[in-house]
Short mmCIF file of C-alpha atoms in Angstrom, two decimals:
data_model
loop_
_atom_site.label_atom_id
_atom_site.label_comp_id
_atom_site.label_asym_id
_atom_site.label_seq_id
_atom_site.Cartn_x
_atom_site.Cartn_y
_atom_site.Cartn_z
CA GLY A 275 -169.95 101.05 -61.19
CA ALA A 276 -172.76 98.55 -61.57
CA GLY A 277 -172.83 95.94 -64.30
CA VAL A 278 -175.08 95.77 -67.31
CA SER A 279 -178.72 95.83 -66.31
CA GLN A 280 -181.73 94.72 -68.31
CA SER A 281 -185.45 95.09 -67.80
CA PRO A 282 -187.81 93.44 -67.49
CA SER A 283 -186.25 90.20 -66.32
CA ASN A 284 -189.25 88.28 -67.60
CA LYS A 285 -191.90 89.22 -70.13
CA VAL A 286 -194.91 87.17 -71.13
CA THR A 287 -196.91 88.51 -74.04
CA GLU A 288 -199.54 87.40 -76.47
CA LYS A 289 -198.82 86.70 -80.10
CA GLY A 290 -199.18 89.84 -82.17
CA LYS A 291 -198.34 92.29 -79.39
CA ASP A 292 -195.34 94.62 -79.44
CA VAL A 293 -192.68 94.43 -76.72
CA GLU A 294 -189.83 96.70 -75.64
CA LEU A 295 -186.73 95.41 -73.88
CA ARG A 296 -184.33 97.77 -72.18
CA CYS A 297 -180.58 97.62 -71.61
CA ASP A 298 -178.45 99.88 -69.42
CA PRO A 299 -174.77 99.37 -70.28
CA ILE A 300 -171.84 99.85 -67.94
CA SER A 301 -171.09 103.55 -67.64
CA GLY A 302 -168.38 104.64 -70.07
CA HIS A 303 -168.80 101.64 -72.38
CA THR A 304 -169.13 102.86 -75.95
CA ALA A 305 -170.11 99.54 -77.52
CA LEU A 306 -173.43 97.76 -76.93
CA TYR A 307 -174.68 94.47 -78.32
CA TRP A 308 -177.95 92.58 -78.41
CA TYR A 309 -178.07 88.79 -78.70
CA ARG A 310 -180.84 86.23 -78.70
CA GLN A 311 -180.50 82.79 -77.12
CA ARG A 312 -183.17 80.22 -77.74
CA LEU A 313 -183.51 77.33 -75.29
CA GLY A 314 -180.49 75.04 -75.52
CA GLN A 315 -178.93 77.08 -78.32
CA GLY A 316 -175.95 79.39 -78.70
CA LEU A 317 -175.95 83.16 -78.85
CA GLU A 318 -177.39 84.68 -81.99
CA PHE A 319 -176.09 88.19 -82.77
CA LEU A 320 -178.81 90.75 -83.42
CA ILE A 321 -177.38 94.28 -83.49
CA TYR A 322 -174.22 96.19 -82.45
CA PHE A 323 -173.86 99.87 -81.56
CA GLN A 324 -170.43 101.52 -81.47
CA GLY A 325 -170.36 105.11 -80.30
CA ASN A 326 -171.96 107.44 -82.83
CA SER A 327 -171.35 105.13 -85.79
CA ALA A 328 -174.23 103.62 -87.73
CA PRO A 329 -175.26 100.40 -85.98
CA ASP A 330 -174.53 96.98 -87.44
CA LYS A 331 -178.03 95.60 -87.95
CA SER A 332 -176.95 92.58 -89.96
CA GLY A 333 -178.22 90.10 -87.36
CA LEU A 334 -181.79 91.33 -87.06
CA PRO A 335 -183.96 88.39 -88.22
CA SER A 336 -186.81 90.44 -89.70
CA ASP A 337 -188.15 93.97 -90.02
CA ARG A 338 -190.26 93.32 -86.92
CA PHE A 339 -187.08 93.81 -84.90
CA SER A 340 -185.54 97.23 -84.32
CA ALA A 341 -183.27 98.81 -81.75
CA GLU A 342 -182.25 102.27 -80.71
CA ARG A 343 -179.56 103.67 -78.51
CA THR A 344 -179.42 107.13 -77.03
CA GLY A 345 -175.83 108.32 -77.33
CA GLU A 346 -173.65 105.97 -75.30
CA SER A 347 -176.41 105.16 -72.87
CA VAL A 348 -179.58 103.12 -72.73
CA SER A 349 -180.71 100.91 -75.59
CA THR A 350 -184.17 99.62 -76.38
CA LEU A 351 -184.89 96.53 -78.48
CA THR A 352 -188.39 96.53 -79.92
CA ILE A 353 -190.14 93.51 -81.36
CA GLN A 354 -193.35 94.27 -83.22
CA ARG A 355 -196.17 91.79 -83.80
CA THR A 356 -194.46 89.13 -81.73
CA GLN A 357 -194.52 85.52 -82.88
CA GLN A 358 -194.07 82.34 -80.85
CA GLU A 359 -190.65 81.79 -82.43
CA ASP A 360 -189.52 85.06 -80.83
CA SER A 361 -189.60 83.32 -77.44
CA ALA A 362 -186.03 83.36 -76.14
CA VAL A 363 -183.69 85.04 -73.70
CA TYR A 364 -182.54 88.40 -75.03
CA LEU A 365 -179.07 89.28 -73.79
CA CYS A 366 -177.43 92.66 -73.87
CA ALA A 367 -173.68 93.19 -73.51
CA SER A 368 -171.39 96.19 -73.46
CA SER A 369 -167.68 96.75 -73.90
CA VAL A 370 -165.28 99.63 -73.36
CA GLY A 371 -164.41 100.20 -76.99
CA GLY A 372 -164.78 97.96 -80.01
CA ALA A 373 -165.72 94.35 -80.53
CA THR A 374 -162.25 93.09 -79.64
CA ASP A 375 -162.77 94.24 -76.07
CA THR A 376 -164.25 92.04 -73.37
CA GLN A 377 -168.03 92.01 -73.49
CA TYR A 378 -169.88 92.09 -70.20
CA PHE A 379 -173.33 90.57 -70.29
CA GLY A 380 -176.48 91.60 -68.53
CA PRO A 381 -178.77 89.05 -66.85
CA GLY A 382 -181.07 88.90 -69.87
CA THR A 383 -184.79 89.24 -70.48
CA ARG A 384 -186.72 86.01 -70.85
CA LEU A 385 -189.45 86.61 -73.42
CA THR A 386 -192.33 84.18 -73.73
CA VAL A 387 -194.83 84.66 -76.53
CA LEU A 388 -198.05 82.73 -75.99
CA GLN B 192 -170.86 82.52 -93.95
CA LYS B 193 -168.51 82.97 -91.02
CA GLU B 194 -168.83 80.07 -88.61
CA VAL B 195 -167.57 78.95 -85.24
CA GLU B 196 -167.91 75.24 -84.54
CA GLN B 197 -167.91 73.42 -81.22
CA ASN B 198 -168.89 69.92 -80.18
CA SER B 199 -172.11 70.25 -78.24
CA GLY B 200 -171.14 67.50 -75.80
CA PRO B 201 -171.83 66.72 -73.11
CA LEU B 202 -168.19 66.29 -72.23
CA SER B 203 -167.97 64.29 -69.03
CA VAL B 204 -164.81 64.21 -66.91
CA PRO B 205 -164.15 63.06 -63.34
CA GLU B 206 -163.16 65.56 -60.68
CA GLY B 207 -159.46 66.36 -60.83
CA ALA B 208 -159.07 65.46 -64.51
CA ILE B 209 -158.16 67.77 -67.38
CA ALA B 210 -161.08 68.93 -69.52
CA SER B 211 -160.26 69.85 -73.11
CA LEU B 212 -162.71 72.00 -75.05
CA ASN B 213 -162.18 72.64 -78.75
CA CYS B 214 -163.34 75.23 -81.25
CA THR B 215 -162.70 75.76 -84.95
CA TYR B 216 -163.50 78.84 -86.98
CA SER B 217 -163.95 79.36 -90.68
CA ASP B 218 -162.54 82.83 -91.33
CA ARG B 219 -158.76 82.78 -91.57
CA VAL B 220 -158.41 86.50 -90.86
CA SER B 221 -160.08 86.27 -87.43
CA GLN B 222 -158.22 88.37 -84.91
CA SER B 223 -159.55 87.87 -81.40
CA PHE B 224 -160.74 84.78 -79.57
CA PHE B 225 -162.71 84.42 -76.37
CA TRP B 226 -163.98 81.68 -74.09
CA TYR B 227 -167.12 82.37 -72.06
CA ARG B 228 -168.67 80.18 -69.37
CA GLN B 229 -172.43 80.03 -69.00
CA TYR B 230 -174.13 78.35 -66.08
CA SER B 231 -177.65 77.11 -66.67
CA GLY B 232 -180.10 80.00 -66.56
CA LYS B 233 -177.34 82.59 -66.24
CA SER B 234 -175.66 84.97 -68.66
CA PRO B 235 -172.20 84.29 -70.13
CA GLU B 236 -169.08 85.41 -68.28
CA LEU B 237 -165.60 85.78 -69.76
CA ILE B 238 -163.04 83.10 -68.86
CA MET B 239 -160.17 83.82 -71.22
CA SER B 240 -159.24 85.95 -74.21
CA ILE B 241 -156.36 85.20 -76.59
CA TYR B 242 -155.05 87.16 -79.55
CA SER B 243 -151.78 85.53 -80.68
CA ASN B 244 -150.62 82.00 -81.42
CA GLY B 245 -149.54 79.87 -78.51
CA ASP B 246 -150.72 79.27 -74.98
CA LYS B 247 -152.13 81.66 -72.43
CA GLU B 248 -152.51 80.49 -68.86
CA ASP B 249 -154.68 81.89 -66.07
CA GLY B 250 -154.91 79.75 -62.97
CA ARG B 251 -156.41 76.38 -63.87
CA PHE B 252 -157.33 77.59 -67.35
CA THR B 253 -155.14 77.54 -70.46
CA ALA B 254 -156.24 78.84 -73.83
CA GLN B 255 -154.40 77.62 -76.92
CA LEU B 256 -154.54 79.29 -80.32
CA ASN B 257 -153.31 77.95 -83.65
CA LYS B 258 -154.24 80.39 -86.41
CA ALA B 259 -152.75 78.21 -89.15
CA SER B 260 -155.12 75.41 -88.20
CA GLN B 261 -157.93 77.85 -87.33
CA TYR B 262 -158.28 76.19 -83.99
CA VAL B 263 -158.63 77.46 -80.44
CA SER B 264 -158.95 75.33 -77.32
CA LEU B 265 -159.52 75.69 -73.61
CA LEU B 266 -157.94 73.35 -71.09
CA ILE B 267 -159.25 73.18 -67.54
CA ARG B 268 -156.85 71.48 -65.14
CA ASP B 269 -157.97 69.87 -61.88
CA SER B 270 -161.60 70.07 -62.99
CA GLN B 271 -164.12 70.72 -60.24
CA PRO B 272 -167.88 70.06 -60.13
CA SER B 273 -168.31 73.85 -60.08
CA ASP B 274 -166.79 73.94 -63.58
CA SER B 275 -169.87 72.14 -64.89
CA ALA B 276 -171.37 74.62 -67.35
CA THR B 277 -171.63 75.39 -71.05
CA TYR B 278 -168.48 76.88 -72.55
CA LEU B 279 -168.92 79.25 -75.48
CA CYS B 280 -166.17 80.00 -77.98
CA ALA B 281 -166.39 83.45 -79.61
CA VAL B 282 -164.39 84.90 -82.48
CA ASN B 283 -164.00 88.43 -83.75
CA VAL B 284 -163.25 88.51 -87.46
CA GLN B 285 -162.33 92.15 -87.74
CA ALA B 286 -162.31 95.27 -85.66
CA GLY B 287 -165.65 97.06 -85.60
CA THR B 288 -167.73 93.93 -86.01
CA ALA B 289 -169.52 91.85 -83.41
CA LEU B 290 -168.33 88.53 -82.04
CA ILE B 291 -169.48 85.30 -83.61
CA PHE B 292 -170.34 82.68 -81.00
CA GLY B 293 -170.27 78.93 -81.28
CA LYS B 294 -173.20 76.96 -79.91
CA GLY B 295 -171.24 75.90 -76.87
CA THR B 296 -169.94 72.69 -75.31
CA THR B 297 -171.59 71.39 -72.16
CA LEU B 298 -169.08 70.18 -69.58
CA SER B 299 -170.08 67.89 -66.72
CA VAL B 300 -167.56 67.24 -63.93
CA SER B 301 -168.50 64.37 -61.65
CA SER B 302 -167.35 64.15 -58.05
#
């Protein structure tokens, strides 16, 4: 079917506001990942969901960041009280099984915090 | 701290030459290795994956893995201007954990 989709593609918000970013993985993919990529930088791991297991939240930079996933479907990344340093492209990826499988990336959400 | 290191570049090669991209990783027990290509403003796409020592070829691309030296490389033969992009090395330390990405090497192929 279709690839990984993310929405919105662009989000501009004011400092202190909360934002929600959405990811729709490829159908049938049990694993879902969120990454952050600041301008000119590499990918920074945020959180990893694998089936019904407890998510690996070890990459979340602060308690302002949280993510949920409904079963093996949509995931939402929430950033509360946004700060200017949160400005980045947020990438979602999914894979068939575990982390050794090929990850397919969505187009990303470009977040700008003014 | 598990790390994946790459030269940031830019690596500049003329059209038709071989481009060699290198990556080292810190965790000796790493199991799976991936090369992703990322065009400016786009999301990463998988080029090659490699799991065992030696070479793996796919068209103009060859991945090389040396676990003893903790080193993985990507060779691009007959480089084309369309190969100009940032190449990300990614390593999976153990099953059930997420990939660790390097910061990427920018390749520029001049015509």
